[in-house]
Coordinates of C-alpha atoms in Angstrom, one line a residue:
M1 CA 37.9 -23.6 -45.1
V2 CA 36.5 -26.3 -42.6
P3 CA 38.9 -26.0 -40.0
L4 CA 37.8 -22.3 -39.9
T5 CA 34.1 -22.9 -39.2
L6 CA 35.3 -25.5 -36.8
G7 CA 36.9 -23.5 -34.9
L8 CA 35.1 -19.6 -34.6
G9 CA 31.7 -21.6 -33.8
P10 CA 32.9 -22.6 -30.9
M11 CA 33.3 -18.7 -29.9
L12 CA 29.9 -17.7 -31.7
V13 CA 28.4 -20.2 -29.5
F14 CA 30.0 -18.2 -25.9
W15 CA 30.1 -14.6 -27.4
Q16 CA 26.1 -15.1 -27.9
W17 CA 25.9 -16.1 -24.7
R18 CA 26.9 -13.7 -23.1
W19 CA 24.8 -11.4 -24.9
M20 CA 21.6 -12.9 -24.1
R21 CA 23.1 -13.3 -20.9
T22 CA 24.2 -9.9 -20.0
G23 CA 22.4 -7.5 -22.7
N24 CA 25.7 -5.6 -23.9
E25 CA 25.9 -4.6 -27.0
M26 CA 29.8 -5.2 -27.3
F27 CA 28.8 -9.2 -27.5
L28 CA 25.6 -9.0 -29.7
R29 CA 28.4 -6.9 -32.3
M30 CA 30.9 -9.7 -32.0
T31 CA 28.2 -12.3 -32.6
K32 CA 27.3 -10.2 -35.8
F33 CA 31.3 -9.4 -37.4
W34 CA 32.0 -12.9 -36.5
G35 CA 29.0 -14.4 -37.3
K36 CA 29.0 -12.4 -40.6
I37 CA 32.7 -14.5 -41.9
Y38 CA 31.6 -18.1 -40.6
V39 CA 28.2 -17.9 -42.4
I40 CA 30.9 -16.7 -45.8
N41 CA 33.3 -19.5 -45.2
F42 CA 31.0 -21.7 -44.5
I43 CA 29.5 -22.1 -47.3
M44 CA 32.5 -21.7 -49.4
G45 CA 33.4 -25.3 -47.4
V46 CA 29.8 -26.9 -48.4
A47 CA 30.7 -25.6 -52.2
T48 CA 34.0 -27.3 -52.5
G49 CA 33.5 -30.7 -50.3
I50 CA 30.7 -31.3 -51.8
V51 CA 32.7 -31.9 -54.9
Q52 CA 34.7 -34.6 -52.7
E53 CA 31.4 -36.7 -52.5
F54 CA 31.3 -37.0 -56.3
Q55 CA 35.1 -38.0 -56.5
F56 CA 34.2 -41.9 -54.6
G57 CA 32.4 -42.9 -57.8
L58 CA 34.0 -41.1 -60.8
A59 CA 37.4 -41.2 -59.9
W60 CA 37.7 -44.5 -56.8
S61 CA 35.7 -46.9 -57.9
E62 CA 37.3 -50.0 -57.0
Y63 CA 38.1 -47.9 -53.3
S64 CA 34.9 -47.4 -53.2
R65 CA 33.8 -51.3 -53.8
F66 CA 36.0 -52.5 -51.6
V67 CA 35.1 -49.9 -48.7
G68 CA 31.5 -49.4 -49.7
D69 CA 30.7 -51.6 -46.5
V70 CA 32.6 -50.2 -44.2
F71 CA 32.1 -46.7 -45.2
G72 CA 28.8 -46.5 -45.5
A73 CA 27.6 -46.2 -42.1
P74 CA 30.0 -42.5 -40.6
L75 CA 29.4 -41.3 -43.9
A76 CA 25.8 -42.0 -43.8
M77 CA 25.7 -40.6 -40.3
E78 CA 27.6 -37.2 -41.2
S79 CA 24.3 -36.9 -43.8
L80 CA 21.9 -37.6 -42.1
L81 CA 22.8 -36.2 -38.8
A82 CA 25.3 -33.8 -38.3
F83 CA 25.0 -32.1 -42.5
F84 CA 21.0 -32.7 -41.9
F85 CA 20.9 -30.2 -38.8
E86 CA 24.0 -28.5 -40.0
S87 CA 22.6 -26.3 -42.3
I88 CA 18.4 -26.7 -41.2
Y89 CA 19.6 -24.6 -37.5
L90 CA 22.6 -22.9 -39.4
G91 CA 19.2 -21.2 -41.4
M92 CA 17.1 -20.7 -38.7
W93 CA 20.0 -19.1 -36.9
I94 CA 21.1 -16.6 -39.9
F95 CA 17.3 -16.1 -40.5
G96 CA 15.9 -15.3 -37.1
W97 CA 17.5 -12.3 -36.0
K98 CA 14.5 -10.3 -34.2
R99 CA 12.0 -13.2 -35.0
L100 CA 13.3 -15.7 -32.9
N101 CA 13.5 -16.1 -28.9
K102 CA 16.2 -15.5 -27.7
R103 CA 16.9 -18.3 -26.6
I104 CA 15.2 -20.7 -29.4
H105 CA 18.1 -18.3 -31.3
L106 CA 20.6 -19.4 -29.4
L107 CA 19.8 -22.8 -28.9
A108 CA 20.1 -23.2 -33.3
L109 CA 23.2 -21.5 -33.1
A110 CA 25.2 -24.0 -30.8
S111 CA 22.9 -27.2 -32.4
A112 CA 24.6 -26.0 -35.4
V113 CA 28.3 -25.7 -34.2
F114 CA 27.5 -29.0 -32.3
A115 CA 26.1 -30.4 -36.1
S116 CA 29.7 -29.6 -37.6
I117 CA 31.1 -30.7 -34.8
L118 CA 29.9 -34.2 -35.0
S119 CA 30.4 -34.2 -38.9
A120 CA 34.1 -34.0 -38.4
F121 CA 34.3 -37.0 -36.2
F122 CA 32.2 -38.7 -38.5
I123 CA 34.8 -38.1 -41.4
I124 CA 37.4 -38.4 -39.4
V125 CA 36.2 -42.3 -37.9
A126 CA 36.0 -42.8 -42.0
N127 CA 39.9 -41.2 -43.1
S128 CA 41.6 -43.0 -39.5
W129 CA 40.2 -46.8 -40.6
M130 CA 42.1 -46.3 -44.0
Q131 CA 45.0 -45.5 -41.9
H132 CA 44.3 -48.2 -39.5
P133 CA 41.5 -50.5 -40.3
V134 CA 39.9 -52.3 -37.2
G135 CA 36.6 -54.2 -37.0
V136 CA 36.1 -55.3 -40.1
E137 CA 37.1 -58.9 -42.0
L138 CA 37.4 -59.7 -45.4
V139 CA 34.9 -61.0 -47.7
D140 CA 35.2 -61.5 -51.3
G141 CA 37.8 -59.9 -51.9
R142 CA 35.6 -56.6 -49.8
A143 CA 36.0 -55.1 -46.7
V144 CA 32.8 -56.2 -44.7
M145 CA 32.4 -54.3 -40.9
T146 CA 31.2 -56.7 -38.2
D147 CA 32.3 -54.5 -35.2
V148 CA 30.9 -50.3 -35.6
F149 CA 32.0 -49.9 -32.4
A150 CA 35.4 -51.3 -33.2
V151 CA 35.1 -48.6 -36.1
L152 CA 33.7 -45.0 -34.8
T153 CA 36.4 -45.9 -31.7
N154 CA 39.4 -47.2 -33.3
N155 CA 42.1 -45.1 -30.9
T156 CA 44.0 -43.0 -34.7
A157 CA 40.1 -41.8 -34.5
L158 CA 40.1 -40.1 -31.4
A159 CA 43.3 -38.9 -31.7
A160 CA 43.5 -37.4 -35.2
Y161 CA 40.0 -36.1 -34.3
A162 CA 41.1 -34.2 -31.1
H163 CA 44.5 -33.3 -32.8
A164 CA 41.6 -31.7 -35.7
L165 CA 39.8 -29.5 -33.2
F166 CA 42.5 -28.1 -32.1
G167 CA 44.3 -26.9 -35.5
A168 CA 40.8 -26.2 -35.9
L169 CA 40.7 -23.5 -32.7
S170 CA 44.4 -22.5 -33.6
V171 CA 43.0 -21.9 -37.0
A172 CA 39.6 -19.9 -36.3
A173 CA 42.2 -18.0 -33.2
G174 CA 44.7 -16.2 -35.8
L175 CA 42.5 -15.1 -37.7
V176 CA 40.7 -13.3 -35.1
V177 CA 43.2 -12.4 -33.5
A178 CA 44.9 -10.7 -37.3
I179 CA 41.7 -9.1 -38.3
S180 CA 40.9 -7.1 -34.5
F181 CA 44.3 -6.2 -34.5
Y182 CA 44.0 -5.0 -37.7
H183 CA 40.8 -2.8 -36.4
L184 CA 42.4 -1.7 -33.1
W185 CA 45.9 -0.8 -35.5
R186 CA 42.8 1.2 -37.8
R187 CA 41.7 3.1 -34.8
R188 CA 44.9 4.8 -34.0
F189 CA 45.4 5.4 -37.7
D190 CA 42.9 7.1 -37.7
G191 CA 43.6 8.7 -35.1
I192 CA 39.8 8.2 -32.5
D193 CA 42.5 6.8 -30.0
T194 CA 45.5 7.6 -28.7
V195 CA 48.1 6.5 -25.6
D196 CA 48.7 8.4 -22.3
A197 CA 53.6 8.9 -20.9
K198 CA 53.1 5.5 -20.2
G199 CA 51.7 4.0 -22.9
H200 CA 48.2 3.1 -22.1
V201 CA 45.1 3.6 -24.1
I202 CA 43.2 7.0 -24.9
V203 CA 40.1 5.4 -26.5
G204 CA 38.8 7.4 -28.3
S205 CA 35.7 8.2 -30.6
A206 CA 34.3 9.3 -34.3
P207 CA 31.2 9.7 -33.9
E208 CA 31.2 10.4 -38.2
I209 CA 32.5 7.0 -39.2
V210 CA 29.6 4.6 -38.7
G211 CA 30.8 2.0 -35.8
R212 CA 34.2 3.7 -34.6
D213 CA 32.5 4.7 -30.7
K214 CA 34.5 3.7 -27.9
L215 CA 32.1 0.4 -27.5
D216 CA 34.2 -0.7 -30.9
H217 CA 37.2 -0.9 -29.6
K218 CA 36.5 -3.4 -26.8
V219 CA 35.3 -5.1 -29.9
W220 CA 38.6 -5.5 -30.9
L221 CA 40.0 -5.8 -28.1
R222 CA 38.3 -8.8 -26.6
S223 CA 38.1 -10.6 -29.6
L224 CA 42.0 -10.5 -30.0
R225 CA 42.3 -11.3 -26.0
L226 CA 40.1 -14.1 -25.9
A227 CA 41.3 -15.9 -29.6
G228 CA 44.9 -15.3 -28.3
V229 CA 44.3 -17.0 -25.3
L230 CA 42.1 -20.0 -27.2
G231 CA 45.5 -19.9 -29.7
L232 CA 48.0 -20.5 -27.3
V233 CA 45.6 -23.7 -25.2
A234 CA 45.1 -25.0 -28.8
F235 CA 48.9 -25.0 -30.1
L236 CA 49.4 -26.5 -26.0
G237 CA 46.8 -29.1 -27.1
L238 CA 48.3 -30.1 -30.8
F239 CA 51.7 -31.0 -29.0
G240 CA 49.7 -33.2 -26.6
T241 CA 47.2 -34.6 -29.0
G242 CA 50.6 -34.8 -31.8
D243 CA 52.3 -36.8 -29.1
V244 CA 49.7 -39.7 -29.2
L245 CA 49.6 -39.4 -33.3
G246 CA 52.9 -40.1 -32.9
K247 CA 53.0 -43.0 -30.7
L248 CA 50.2 -44.6 -32.6
M249 CA 52.5 -43.9 -35.7
Y250 CA 55.4 -45.6 -34.8
E251 CA 53.1 -49.1 -34.4
Q252 CA 50.7 -49.0 -37.6
Q253 CA 52.7 -47.0 -39.9
P254 CA 56.5 -47.3 -38.6
L255 CA 57.5 -46.6 -42.7
K256 CA 55.9 -43.1 -42.1
M257 CA 57.5 -42.2 -39.5
A258 CA 61.0 -42.9 -41.0
S259 CA 59.9 -40.7 -44.3
A260 CA 58.8 -38.0 -41.5
E261 CA 62.9 -38.0 -40.2
G262 CA 64.1 -38.8 -42.9
A263 CA 66.2 -41.8 -40.6
C264 CA 67.7 -44.0 -43.1
H265 CA 69.3 -46.7 -40.9
T266 CA 68.4 -47.7 -37.1
G267 CA 69.0 -44.4 -34.4
T268 CA 67.1 -42.2 -31.6
S269 CA 68.2 -38.6 -33.2
F270 CA 65.7 -36.2 -34.5
S271 CA 67.2 -34.6 -37.5
V272 CA 65.9 -30.7 -37.6
L273 CA 67.7 -30.6 -40.8
S274 CA 69.4 -33.1 -43.3
V275 CA 70.3 -32.6 -47.1
G276 CA 71.0 -34.8 -49.7
S277 CA 68.7 -36.6 -51.7
L278 CA 65.6 -37.4 -49.4
G279 CA 64.0 -39.8 -51.9
S280 CA 67.2 -41.5 -52.7
K281 CA 65.8 -45.1 -51.1
D282 CA 69.8 -46.5 -50.0
C283 CA 69.4 -42.7 -48.3
D284 CA 73.7 -43.0 -48.2
D285 CA 73.9 -39.5 -49.5
I286 CA 71.6 -38.2 -46.6
T287 CA 73.4 -35.6 -44.4
P288 CA 71.9 -34.6 -41.3
I289 CA 73.1 -30.6 -40.3
L290 CA 71.6 -30.5 -36.5
E291 CA 70.1 -33.2 -35.5
I292 CA 68.8 -33.7 -31.1
P293 CA 69.9 -36.6 -29.5
G294 CA 66.7 -39.2 -28.2
V295 CA 63.1 -36.9 -29.4
L296 CA 63.0 -39.4 -32.2
S297 CA 63.0 -41.3 -29.3
F298 CA 60.6 -39.6 -27.8
L299 CA 58.4 -39.2 -30.2
A300 CA 58.0 -42.6 -30.9
K301 CA 58.1 -44.2 -27.9
G302 CA 57.7 -41.5 -25.3
D303 CA 61.8 -42.1 -23.2
F304 CA 65.0 -41.5 -25.3
T305 CA 66.9 -45.1 -25.5
T306 CA 64.6 -46.9 -27.7
E307 CA 66.2 -47.8 -31.6
V308 CA 63.6 -46.2 -34.0
P309 CA 64.3 -48.0 -37.0
G310 CA 65.4 -46.5 -41.5
I311 CA 64.1 -46.7 -43.9
N312 CA 66.7 -49.0 -44.7
E313 CA 65.5 -51.1 -41.9
L314 CA 62.2 -51.3 -42.5
L315 CA 62.0 -51.9 -46.1
P316 CA 63.2 -55.6 -47.0
V317 CA 60.1 -56.3 -43.8
Y318 CA 57.4 -55.0 -45.8
E319 CA 58.6 -56.8 -49.2
E320 CA 58.1 -59.4 -47.0
M321 CA 54.8 -59.0 -45.0
Y322 CA 52.9 -57.9 -48.5
G323 CA 55.5 -58.9 -51.7
T324 CA 57.6 -57.4 -53.9
N325 CA 55.4 -57.1 -56.9
L326 CA 51.8 -55.8 -58.0
P327 CA 49.7 -59.3 -58.4
D328 CA 49.0 -59.8 -62.7
D329 CA 45.4 -58.8 -62.1
E330 CA 44.0 -56.2 -64.8
M331 CA 42.9 -53.8 -61.2
Y332 CA 45.6 -52.6 -61.4
G333 CA 46.0 -52.1 -65.6
D334 CA 49.4 -51.4 -66.8
R335 CA 51.1 -51.6 -63.7
A336 CA 49.8 -55.1 -63.0
G337 CA 53.5 -57.1 -61.9
E338 CA 55.2 -54.0 -61.1
E339 CA 57.8 -53.4 -58.6
I340 CA 56.4 -52.1 -55.4
D341 CA 58.1 -49.1 -54.1
Y342 CA 56.9 -49.1 -50.8
L343 CA 58.6 -45.7 -50.0
P344 CA 56.9 -42.6 -49.4
I345 CA 57.8 -39.3 -51.4
V346 CA 60.0 -38.8 -48.6
E347 CA 60.6 -35.6 -49.4
V348 CA 56.7 -34.2 -49.4
T349 CA 56.8 -36.1 -45.6
Y350 CA 59.7 -34.6 -44.9
W351 CA 59.0 -31.2 -45.3
G352 CA 54.9 -32.0 -45.0
F353 CA 55.9 -33.3 -40.9
R354 CA 58.6 -29.4 -40.5
I355 CA 56.5 -26.9 -42.4
M356 CA 53.5 -28.5 -39.9
I357 CA 55.7 -27.9 -37.6
G358 CA 57.0 -25.4 -37.5
F359 CA 54.5 -22.8 -39.0
G360 CA 52.3 -24.4 -36.3
G361 CA 54.7 -22.9 -33.6
V362 CA 55.2 -19.7 -34.8
A363 CA 51.2 -19.3 -35.6
A364 CA 51.1 -19.6 -31.7
F365 CA 54.0 -17.4 -30.9
A366 CA 52.0 -14.7 -32.4
C367 CA 48.7 -15.6 -30.9
A368 CA 51.4 -14.8 -27.3
L369 CA 53.2 -11.4 -29.0
A370 CA 49.8 -9.9 -29.6
L371 CA 48.1 -10.6 -26.2
W372 CA 51.8 -9.1 -25.3
L373 CA 51.3 -5.8 -27.4
T374 CA 48.2 -5.5 -26.8
R375 CA 48.3 -5.6 -22.8
K376 CA 48.4 -1.7 -22.6
G377 CA 44.6 -1.6 -25.0
T378 CA 46.2 -1.0 -27.8
V379 CA 48.9 -1.8 -30.5
P380 CA 51.0 -0.5 -31.7
L381 CA 51.0 2.0 -34.5
S382 CA 53.3 0.3 -36.9
K383 CA 52.0 -0.7 -40.5
W384 CA 54.4 -3.2 -41.0
L385 CA 53.4 -5.0 -37.8
M386 CA 50.5 -4.8 -38.9
R387 CA 50.6 -6.6 -42.4
A388 CA 52.7 -8.5 -40.6
A389 CA 49.3 -9.5 -38.1
L390 CA 47.5 -10.1 -41.3
A391 CA 49.5 -12.6 -43.0
S392 CA 50.4 -14.0 -39.9
I393 CA 46.6 -15.1 -40.9
A394 CA 47.9 -18.2 -43.1
L395 CA 50.4 -19.6 -40.4
A396 CA 48.0 -22.2 -39.0
F397 CA 46.3 -22.6 -42.5
I398 CA 49.2 -24.2 -43.8
A399 CA 49.9 -26.1 -40.6
N400 CA 47.2 -27.6 -41.6
S401 CA 47.2 -28.1 -44.7
S402 CA 51.1 -29.6 -43.9
G403 CA 49.9 -32.1 -41.7
W404 CA 47.2 -33.4 -43.4
V405 CA 48.8 -33.4 -46.6
F406 CA 52.1 -35.7 -44.8
T407 CA 49.5 -37.4 -42.9
E408 CA 47.6 -38.9 -46.9
M409 CA 50.9 -39.3 -49.0
G410 CA 52.8 -40.7 -45.9
R411 CA 50.7 -43.7 -46.5
Q412 CA 51.5 -44.2 -50.1
P413 CA 51.1 -46.6 -51.8
F414 CA 48.6 -47.7 -49.8
V415 CA 45.1 -46.4 -50.0
V416 CA 44.1 -49.1 -46.9
V417 CA 46.9 -49.1 -44.9
P418 CA 47.6 -52.4 -43.2
N419 CA 47.1 -53.5 -39.4
P420 CA 50.4 -54.9 -38.1
E421 CA 48.2 -55.8 -35.5
E422 CA 46.2 -58.6 -37.5
T423 CA 46.5 -60.9 -40.3
N424 CA 43.2 -60.7 -41.8
G425 CA 44.9 -59.0 -45.8
I426 CA 42.4 -56.0 -44.9
F427 CA 45.3 -53.6 -47.3
M428 CA 44.7 -51.8 -50.7
F429 CA 47.1 -50.2 -52.9
T430 CA 46.4 -47.3 -54.3
A431 CA 47.2 -48.5 -57.8
A432 CA 44.6 -50.6 -57.6
A433 CA 42.0 -48.3 -56.1
V434 CA 41.0 -46.3 -58.9
S435 CA 38.1 -46.3 -61.3
P436 CA 39.5 -48.8 -65.0
G437 CA 37.9 -46.9 -67.3
V438 CA 39.9 -43.1 -66.7
S439 CA 42.0 -42.9 -68.5
A440 CA 44.7 -40.1 -66.8
G441 CA 44.2 -37.4 -69.5
E442 CA 40.5 -37.5 -68.0
L443 CA 42.1 -37.5 -64.8
L444 CA 45.0 -34.6 -65.8
F445 CA 41.9 -32.8 -66.9
S446 CA 39.3 -32.8 -63.6
V447 CA 42.9 -32.2 -61.7
I448 CA 42.8 -29.3 -63.8
A449 CA 39.0 -27.7 -64.1
F450 CA 38.6 -28.1 -60.3
T451 CA 41.7 -26.3 -59.8
L452 CA 40.4 -23.3 -61.2
V453 CA 36.5 -23.5 -60.1
Y454 CA 37.9 -23.9 -56.5
G455 CA 40.5 -20.8 -57.4
V456 CA 37.3 -18.8 -58.9
L457 CA 35.7 -19.7 -55.1
L458 CA 38.8 -18.4 -53.2
I459 CA 38.8 -15.3 -54.9
V460 CA 35.3 -14.9 -54.1
E461 CA 35.5 -15.9 -50.7
I462 CA 39.1 -13.4 -50.8
F463 CA 36.3 -10.7 -51.8
L464 CA 33.9 -11.0 -50.0
M465 CA 36.4 -11.3 -46.5
R466 CA 37.9 -8.3 -47.7
N467 CA 34.7 -6.3 -48.2
Y468 CA 33.4 -7.6 -44.7
V469 CA 36.5 -7.0 -43.1
R470 CA 37.4 -3.6 -44.2
G471 CA 33.4 -2.7 -43.6
G472 CA 33.9 -3.5 -39.5
V473 CA 31.3 -4.0 -37.2
A474 CA 28.7 -2.2 -39.2
S475 CA 28.8 -4.5 -42.5
A476 CA 26.8 -6.9 -40.7
M477 CA 24.8 -4.1 -38.4
P478 CA 23.5 -2.2 -41.3
E479 CA 21.9 -0.4 -39.0
M480 CA 24.2 0.9 -36.9
A481 CA 24.4 2.9 -40.3
A482 CA 21.2 4.4 -39.9
E483 CA 21.9 5.6 -36.3
T484 CA 24.7 7.5 -37.2
E485 CA 22.2 9.6 -39.9
Q486 CA 20.2 9.9 -37.9
A487 CA 23.3 11.1 -34.6
A488 CA 24.1 13.4 -37.8
K489 CA 20.9 14.8 -38.1
A490 CA 20.3 16.0 -34.4
T491 CA 23.5 18.1 -34.6
R492 CA 22.0 19.5 -37.7
P493 CA 20.6 23.1 -38.0
D494 CA 17.1 23.6 -37.4
D495 CA 16.0 24.8 -41.1
E496 CA 18.3 21.6 -42.7
A497 CA 16.4 19.1 -41.0
D498 CA 13.3 19.4 -42.0
R499 CA 14.4 19.1 -45.5
P500 CA 11.8 16.8 -47.1
E501 CA 15.4 13.8 -48.1
D502 CA 16.2 14.3 -44.5
A503 CA 12.8 13.1 -43.5
D504 CA 12.9 10.4 -46.2
D505 CA 13.3 7.2 -44.6
S506 CA 12.3 4.7 -47.4
D507 CA 15.0 2.3 -46.9
K508 CA 14.5 2.2 -43.4
S509 CA 12.4 -0.7 -43.3
R510 CA 15.4 -1.8 -45.3
R511 CA 18.0 -1.6 -43.3
D512 CA 16.6 -3.1 -40.2
D513 CA 15.1 -6.0 -41.4
V514 CA 16.9 -8.7 -40.3
L515 CA 17.4 -10.7 -43.9
D516 CA 20.1 -7.3 -43.8
F517 CA 22.8 -9.9 -41.7
A518 CA 22.0 -13.1 -44.2
F519 CA 22.5 -10.1 -47.4

């Protein structure tokens, strides 16, 4: 949900700015339709995201005690600066149609979008500190911030932030491309648009269908073309920022790099596919099926010859630096004194890494294919291709989710990963981070409960999205129905046009009310 909000916002600002500058109704329609999708997604994002704030105290109290001095600053900035501005200005934009000056109205949207992007920065700063703690010192068993600038300019945070923004843009681009493709296909299916002998579109109109005029064709075609280009730009950005993150990961979390590759032994080759027990510590039965020489070295160091240490070589190093057993301390509960397993769940990191790259690449291919298919102004009249386009919405979402799963699971067994460049003792095992008074059964119950709640919210969002998407631009501009009705009146015989019920415009004020957009 959050990536879609982050990625769709800048497009909305651009379209509304173009409408303000040119007065072209096409851009107004684009702004209102995609703005409706944006608002629905934003509200669902708030409803699901607010729960995360409570988890710090409910399930991770020891973690909160350890990092509270560090997390307080970015989370306060996120709440007071970003989230506050986001909520205020988005409300002004939603309810400000026809009430605010056009420039002020656009400024409200731009402010809300900027605030959401700023909010993401502070969240990623906090998350990246867990991956690479800087600007702190250990005081009485707690991480105390000594340099807020170092925390805000953490190299891991800057790279991860750029990567997340490009990922968000890819999600939004995929959604816009797919929905626009569907409506272009629908126009052809309904016989509104046709093609000539060379396959070029002949744009038609259907006055009896609300919103299906010639301008409607331009709305979907321009939306698709712009989003398709942005989707390709996002993929290139993801490739570049992902390369930077890979090199930082090699320096800061080498075992995560090895587990992502399933590399048991030191080498230079990247395994596209391996078989065997990926979770095995000794890795003896893992067999690479397809390897690309030098690629792993390039991901880690930017050359094709550097030997990248494997799991078997790294585990003894971790054990020497951080111990072989958890401390015999009550904060570890039943796990006190247990042997530490420094190896993440390799099945998750290995496949999470590949799903992220694979689905991201297919999403970019879908954008490129959509651009090629619409080069003559419309899309093929193929039902399976239309269904494939709609299914492609999930590609970038899956890639984004897999990337985050890989990032978070790859740092286990740490909740705060030790910084190899410093020896200040700033790290924390996940086993020590949980709330001591919360039982496993209570955690399981809360996970099940929240999963059900989130499932219901997902169903609600899909239902709302489906209704508004199928309704097209008219679903976001109720006044278009009134215009269609007036056009129909003009074509009726005079005796029918003079009927009392036709003259009744009791609901006209409701259609014209600015609140229609919000509702």
